[in-house]
Tab-separated table of C-alpha atoms in Angstrom:
chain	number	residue	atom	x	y	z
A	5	UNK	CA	144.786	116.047	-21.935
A	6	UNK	CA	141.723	116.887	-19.784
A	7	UNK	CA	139.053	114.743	-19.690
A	8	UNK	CA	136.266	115.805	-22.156
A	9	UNK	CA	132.584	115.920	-21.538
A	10	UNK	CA	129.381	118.148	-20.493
A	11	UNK	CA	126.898	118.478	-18.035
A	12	UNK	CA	124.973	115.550	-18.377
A	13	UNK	CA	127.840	113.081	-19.224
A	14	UNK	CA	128.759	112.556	-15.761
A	15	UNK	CA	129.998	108.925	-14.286
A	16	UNK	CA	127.147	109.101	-11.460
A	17	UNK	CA	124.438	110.282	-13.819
A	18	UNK	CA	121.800	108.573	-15.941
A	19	UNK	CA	122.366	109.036	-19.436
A	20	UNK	CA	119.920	111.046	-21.369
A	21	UNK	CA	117.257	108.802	-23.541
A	22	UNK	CA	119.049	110.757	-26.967
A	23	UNK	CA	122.255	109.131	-25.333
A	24	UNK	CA	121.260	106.078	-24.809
A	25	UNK	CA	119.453	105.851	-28.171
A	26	UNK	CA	123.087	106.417	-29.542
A	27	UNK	CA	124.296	103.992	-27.387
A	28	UNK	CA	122.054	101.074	-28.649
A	29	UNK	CA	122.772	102.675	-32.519
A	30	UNK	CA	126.468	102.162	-31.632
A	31	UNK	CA	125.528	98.482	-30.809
A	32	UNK	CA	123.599	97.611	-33.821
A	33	UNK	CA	125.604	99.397	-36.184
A	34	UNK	CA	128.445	97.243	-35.471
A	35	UNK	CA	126.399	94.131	-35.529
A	36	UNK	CA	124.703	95.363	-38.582
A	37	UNK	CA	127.834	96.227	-40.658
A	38	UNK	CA	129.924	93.216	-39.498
A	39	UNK	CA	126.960	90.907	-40.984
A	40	UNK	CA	126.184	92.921	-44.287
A	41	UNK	CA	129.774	93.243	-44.977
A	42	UNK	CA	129.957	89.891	-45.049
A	43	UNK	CA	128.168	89.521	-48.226
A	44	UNK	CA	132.158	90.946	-50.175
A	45	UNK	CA	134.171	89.978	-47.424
A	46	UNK	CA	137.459	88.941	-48.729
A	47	UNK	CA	135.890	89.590	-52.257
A	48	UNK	CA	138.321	91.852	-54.878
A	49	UNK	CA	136.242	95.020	-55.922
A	50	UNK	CA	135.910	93.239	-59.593
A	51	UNK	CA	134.322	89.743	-57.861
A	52	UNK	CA	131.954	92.036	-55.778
A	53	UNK	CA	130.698	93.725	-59.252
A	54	UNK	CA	130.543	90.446	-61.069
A	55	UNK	CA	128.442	88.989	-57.934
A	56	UNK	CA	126.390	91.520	-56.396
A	57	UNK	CA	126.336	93.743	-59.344
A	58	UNK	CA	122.646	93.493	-60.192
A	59	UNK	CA	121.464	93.951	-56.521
A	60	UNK	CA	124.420	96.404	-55.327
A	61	UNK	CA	121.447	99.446	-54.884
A	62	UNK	CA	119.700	97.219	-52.316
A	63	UNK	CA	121.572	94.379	-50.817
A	64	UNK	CA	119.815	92.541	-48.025
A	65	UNK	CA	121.030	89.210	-45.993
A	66	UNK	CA	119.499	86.882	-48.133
A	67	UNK	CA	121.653	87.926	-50.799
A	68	UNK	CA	124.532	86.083	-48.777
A	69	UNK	CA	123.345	82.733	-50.684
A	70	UNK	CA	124.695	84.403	-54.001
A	71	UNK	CA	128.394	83.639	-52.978
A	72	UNK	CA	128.370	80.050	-51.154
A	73	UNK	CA	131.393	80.134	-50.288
A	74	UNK	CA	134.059	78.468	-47.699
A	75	UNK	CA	134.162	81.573	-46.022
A	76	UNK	CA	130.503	82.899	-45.762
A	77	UNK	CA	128.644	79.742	-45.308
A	78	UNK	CA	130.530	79.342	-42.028
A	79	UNK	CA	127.729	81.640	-40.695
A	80	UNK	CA	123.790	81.850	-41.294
A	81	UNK	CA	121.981	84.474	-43.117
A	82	UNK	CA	122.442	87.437	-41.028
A	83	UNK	CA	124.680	86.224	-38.341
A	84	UNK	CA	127.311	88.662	-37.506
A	85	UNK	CA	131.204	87.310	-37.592
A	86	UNK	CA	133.684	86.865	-34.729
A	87	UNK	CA	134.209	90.600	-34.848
A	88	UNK	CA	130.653	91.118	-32.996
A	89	UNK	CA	131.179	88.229	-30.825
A	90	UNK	CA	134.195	90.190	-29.164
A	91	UNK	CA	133.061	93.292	-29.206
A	92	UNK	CA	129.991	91.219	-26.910
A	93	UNK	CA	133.021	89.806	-25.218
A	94	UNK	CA	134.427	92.817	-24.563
A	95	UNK	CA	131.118	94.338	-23.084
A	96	UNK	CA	130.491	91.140	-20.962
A	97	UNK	CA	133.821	91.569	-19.205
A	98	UNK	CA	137.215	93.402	-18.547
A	99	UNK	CA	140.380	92.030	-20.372
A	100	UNK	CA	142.955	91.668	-17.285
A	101	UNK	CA	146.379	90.291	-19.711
A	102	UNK	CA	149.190	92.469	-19.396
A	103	UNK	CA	149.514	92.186	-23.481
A	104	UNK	CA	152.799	90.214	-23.077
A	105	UNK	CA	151.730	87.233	-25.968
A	106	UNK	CA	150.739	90.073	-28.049
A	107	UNK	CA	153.851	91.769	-27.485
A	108	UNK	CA	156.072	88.717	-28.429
A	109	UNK	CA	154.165	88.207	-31.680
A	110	UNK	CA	154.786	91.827	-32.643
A	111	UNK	CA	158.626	91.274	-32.043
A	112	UNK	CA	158.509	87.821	-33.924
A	113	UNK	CA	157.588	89.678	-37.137
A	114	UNK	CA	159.919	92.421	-37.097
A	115	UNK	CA	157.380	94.814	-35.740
A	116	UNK	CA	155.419	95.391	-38.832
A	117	UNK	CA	152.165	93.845	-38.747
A	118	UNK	CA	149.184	96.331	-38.001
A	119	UNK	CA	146.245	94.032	-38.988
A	120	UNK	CA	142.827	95.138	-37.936
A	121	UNK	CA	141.410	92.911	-35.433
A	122	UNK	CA	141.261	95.128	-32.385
A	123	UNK	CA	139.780	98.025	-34.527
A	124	UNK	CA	136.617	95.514	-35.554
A	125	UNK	CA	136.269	95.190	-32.019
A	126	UNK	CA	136.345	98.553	-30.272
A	127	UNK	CA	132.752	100.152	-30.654
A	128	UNK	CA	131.824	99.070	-27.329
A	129	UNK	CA	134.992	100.839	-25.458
A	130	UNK	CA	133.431	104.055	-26.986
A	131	UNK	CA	130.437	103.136	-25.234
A	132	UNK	CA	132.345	102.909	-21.715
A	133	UNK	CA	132.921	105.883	-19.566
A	134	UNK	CA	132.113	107.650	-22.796
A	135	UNK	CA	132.585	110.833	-20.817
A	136	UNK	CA	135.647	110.681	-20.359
A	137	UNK	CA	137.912	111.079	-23.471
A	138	UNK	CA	141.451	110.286	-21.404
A	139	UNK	CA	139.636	106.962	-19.882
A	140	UNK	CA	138.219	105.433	-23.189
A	141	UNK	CA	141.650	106.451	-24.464
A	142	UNK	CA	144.061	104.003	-21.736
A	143	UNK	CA	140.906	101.223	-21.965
A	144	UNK	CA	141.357	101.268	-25.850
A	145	UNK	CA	144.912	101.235	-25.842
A	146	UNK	CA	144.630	98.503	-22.938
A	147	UNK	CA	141.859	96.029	-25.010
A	148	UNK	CA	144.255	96.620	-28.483
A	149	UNK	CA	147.700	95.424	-26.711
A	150	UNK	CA	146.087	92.641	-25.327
A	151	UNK	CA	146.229	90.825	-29.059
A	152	UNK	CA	147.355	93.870	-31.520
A	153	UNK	CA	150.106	95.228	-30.134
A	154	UNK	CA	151.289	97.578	-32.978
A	155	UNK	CA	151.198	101.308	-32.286
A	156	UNK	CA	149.048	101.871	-35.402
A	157	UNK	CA	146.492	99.199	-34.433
A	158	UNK	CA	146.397	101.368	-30.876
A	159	UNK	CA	146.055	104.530	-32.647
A	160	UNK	CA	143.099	103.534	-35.291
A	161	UNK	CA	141.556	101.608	-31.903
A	162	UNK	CA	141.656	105.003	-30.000
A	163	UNK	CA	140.720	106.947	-32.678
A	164	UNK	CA	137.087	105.067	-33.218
A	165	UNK	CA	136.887	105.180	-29.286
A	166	UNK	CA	136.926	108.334	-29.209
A	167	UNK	CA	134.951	109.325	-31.929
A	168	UNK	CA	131.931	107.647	-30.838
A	169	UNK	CA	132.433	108.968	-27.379
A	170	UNK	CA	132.624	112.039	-28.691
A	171	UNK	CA	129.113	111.631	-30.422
A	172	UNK	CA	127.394	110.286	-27.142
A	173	UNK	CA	129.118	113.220	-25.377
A	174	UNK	CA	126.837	115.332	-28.438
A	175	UNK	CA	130.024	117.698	-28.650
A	176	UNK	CA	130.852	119.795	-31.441
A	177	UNK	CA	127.173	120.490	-33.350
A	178	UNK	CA	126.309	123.144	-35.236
A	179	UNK	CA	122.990	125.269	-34.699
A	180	UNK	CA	120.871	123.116	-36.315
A	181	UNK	CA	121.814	120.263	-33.970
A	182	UNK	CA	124.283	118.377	-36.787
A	183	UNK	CA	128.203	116.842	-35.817
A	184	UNK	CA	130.776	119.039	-37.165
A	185	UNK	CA	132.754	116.214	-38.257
A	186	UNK	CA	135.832	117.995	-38.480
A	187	UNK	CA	136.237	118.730	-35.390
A	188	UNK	CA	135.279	115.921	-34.239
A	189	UNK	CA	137.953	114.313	-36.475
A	190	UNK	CA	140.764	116.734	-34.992
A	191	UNK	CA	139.750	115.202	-31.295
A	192	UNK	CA	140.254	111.396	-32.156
A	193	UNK	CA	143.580	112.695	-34.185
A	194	UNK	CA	144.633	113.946	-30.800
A	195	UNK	CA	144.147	111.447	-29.021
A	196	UNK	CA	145.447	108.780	-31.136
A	197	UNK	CA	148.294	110.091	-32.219
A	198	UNK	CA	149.773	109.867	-28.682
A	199	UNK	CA	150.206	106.062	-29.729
A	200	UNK	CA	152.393	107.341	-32.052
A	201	UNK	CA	156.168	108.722	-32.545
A	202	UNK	CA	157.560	109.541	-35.415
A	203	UNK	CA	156.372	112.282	-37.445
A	204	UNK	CA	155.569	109.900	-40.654
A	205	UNK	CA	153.459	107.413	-38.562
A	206	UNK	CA	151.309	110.637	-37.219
A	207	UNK	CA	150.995	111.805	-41.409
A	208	UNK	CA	150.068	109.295	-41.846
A	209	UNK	CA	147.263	108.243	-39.789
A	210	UNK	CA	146.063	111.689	-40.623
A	211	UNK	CA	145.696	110.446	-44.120
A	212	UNK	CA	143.238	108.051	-43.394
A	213	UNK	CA	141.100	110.044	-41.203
A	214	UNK	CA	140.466	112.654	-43.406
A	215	UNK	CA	140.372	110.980	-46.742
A	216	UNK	CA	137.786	112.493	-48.484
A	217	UNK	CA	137.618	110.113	-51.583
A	218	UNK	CA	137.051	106.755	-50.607
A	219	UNK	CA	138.842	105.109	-53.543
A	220	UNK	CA	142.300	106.460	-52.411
A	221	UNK	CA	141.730	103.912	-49.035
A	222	UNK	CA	142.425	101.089	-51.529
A	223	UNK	CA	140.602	98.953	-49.580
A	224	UNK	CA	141.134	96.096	-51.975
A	225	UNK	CA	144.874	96.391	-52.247
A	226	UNK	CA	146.532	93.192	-52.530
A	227	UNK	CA	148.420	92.296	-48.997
A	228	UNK	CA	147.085	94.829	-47.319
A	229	UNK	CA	143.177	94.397	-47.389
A	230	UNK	CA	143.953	93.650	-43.182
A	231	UNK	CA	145.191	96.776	-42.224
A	232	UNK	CA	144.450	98.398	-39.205
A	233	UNK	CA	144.233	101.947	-41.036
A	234	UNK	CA	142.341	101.209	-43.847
A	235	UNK	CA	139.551	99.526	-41.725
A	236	UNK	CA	139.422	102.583	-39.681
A	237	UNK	CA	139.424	104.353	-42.692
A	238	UNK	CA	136.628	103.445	-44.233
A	239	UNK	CA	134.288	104.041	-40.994
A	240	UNK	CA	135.513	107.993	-40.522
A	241	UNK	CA	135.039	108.055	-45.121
A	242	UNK	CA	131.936	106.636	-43.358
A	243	UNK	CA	131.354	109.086	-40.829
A	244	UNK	CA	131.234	111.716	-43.153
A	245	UNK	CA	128.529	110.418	-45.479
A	246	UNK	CA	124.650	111.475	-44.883
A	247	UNK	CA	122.787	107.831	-45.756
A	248	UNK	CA	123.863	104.937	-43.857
A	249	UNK	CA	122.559	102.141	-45.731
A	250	UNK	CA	124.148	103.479	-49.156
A	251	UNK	CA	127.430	104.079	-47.695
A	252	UNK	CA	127.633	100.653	-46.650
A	253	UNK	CA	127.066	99.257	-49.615
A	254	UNK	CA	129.216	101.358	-51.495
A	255	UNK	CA	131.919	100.468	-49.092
A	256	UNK	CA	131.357	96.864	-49.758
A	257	UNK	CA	131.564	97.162	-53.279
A	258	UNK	CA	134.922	98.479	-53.055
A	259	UNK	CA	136.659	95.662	-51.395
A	260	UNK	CA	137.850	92.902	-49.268
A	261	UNK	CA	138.108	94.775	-45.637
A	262	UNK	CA	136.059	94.553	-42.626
A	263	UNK	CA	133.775	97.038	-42.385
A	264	UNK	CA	132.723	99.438	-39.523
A	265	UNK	CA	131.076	102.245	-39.619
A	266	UNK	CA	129.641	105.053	-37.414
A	267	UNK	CA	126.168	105.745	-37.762
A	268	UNK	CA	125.939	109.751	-37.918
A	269	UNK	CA	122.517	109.996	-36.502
């Protein structure tokens, strides 16, 4: 594939102040979602009802005290989680193992655990060389292997990647200056789907990126709240939405994923 961008998103050149607005968006969305989503982390879709039922139109940080849990008391009102903290990783420095532990744990269980870990952490790889499609590509695939070493959790990595370079590149808006999402959505299918081989696997990462109806992700389905797909899922359900701060809560009252979300802006 040829490397994608325009004009101004060269490797030499300063990026325009729209760009870098998008940028710092990309940033705090992830920080933003990671600590709301908090709040129904790990929560079924009935808990989050009977919990945050009452204030599900405008939850805020401070309604983290409602649940005092184990889980979310190991982190102050509006602290982001361990997802954040490696996506910061990630932008502080360049992950140099060849993937080999990862590898070995992949084997261990019969090669069919895709959880979502590397996906949480991937915003900021969209961010880097952003303007070139084929380079955030190998550096996604690259930061994924190095812990999640299933194709699928490479594919739903690349596919975020992408995306939000895609978005700082400002390709593929209509007249009015909008993102034709799906096109946008056909470009991280391309790319990701390299990860992938069989026809099934490709079907059905397909599935997830273009699910219109965001109850179909299951995102509270027993067993499989951690995987890879459905996390991704969620954020390109996400991507197509028009208000940010309603999507995310309706995403939280559906489940027991991570969140992350794009912020269409």
């Amino acid at each position: 594939m040829a490397n994608s961008g325009d004009g101004e998103a060269a490797s030499n050149n300063q990026p325009s102040p729209e760009t870098i607005d998008r940028i710092i968006a990309t940033i705090y969305g992830q920080c933003i979602g990671d600590a709301i989503g908090l709040l129904t982390e790990f929560l079924s879709k009935r808990d989050a009802k009977l919990y945050y039922g009452t204030v599900a139109k405008e939850l805020e940080y401070l309604h983290k005290q409602i649940v005092c849990d184990g889980h979310r008391s190991r982190w102050k009102e509006g602290d982001w989680t361990d997802d954040s903290d490696q996506m910061i990783l990630i932008m502080r420095s360049l992950v140099d193992c060849g993937g080999k532990v990862a590898r070995y744990v992949w084997d261990e269980n019969n090669r069919n655990i895709a959880p979502n870990g590397a996906v949480m952490r991937t915003s900021i790889v969209g961010i880097h060389m952003y303007w070139s499609l084929d380079d955030v590509t190998k550096n996604a695939r690259d930061f994924a292997k190095t812990t999640h070493h299933d194709p699928r959790c490479q594919a739903s990595t690349v596919a975020v990647s992408v995306v939000i370079a895609t978005m700082l590149q400002g390709k593929h808006k209509d007249k009015k200056g909008k993102f034709r999402v799906k096109d946008i959505i056909r470009d991280a299918y391309e790319y990701a789907s390299t990860c992938l081989e069989t026809d099934k696997e490709k079907k059905d990462l397909m599935f997830y990126l273009k699910c219109d109806n965001i109850k179909n992700l299951k995102l509270d389905e027993a067993d499989k709240i951690g995987y890879t797909y459905k996390s991704m899922g969620a954020g390109f359900w996400a991507l197509k939405q028009d208000d940010f701060r309603k999507t995310i809560t309706k995403i939280m009252m559906q489940v027991q994923v991570q969140i992350f979300t794009f912020s269409n802006s």
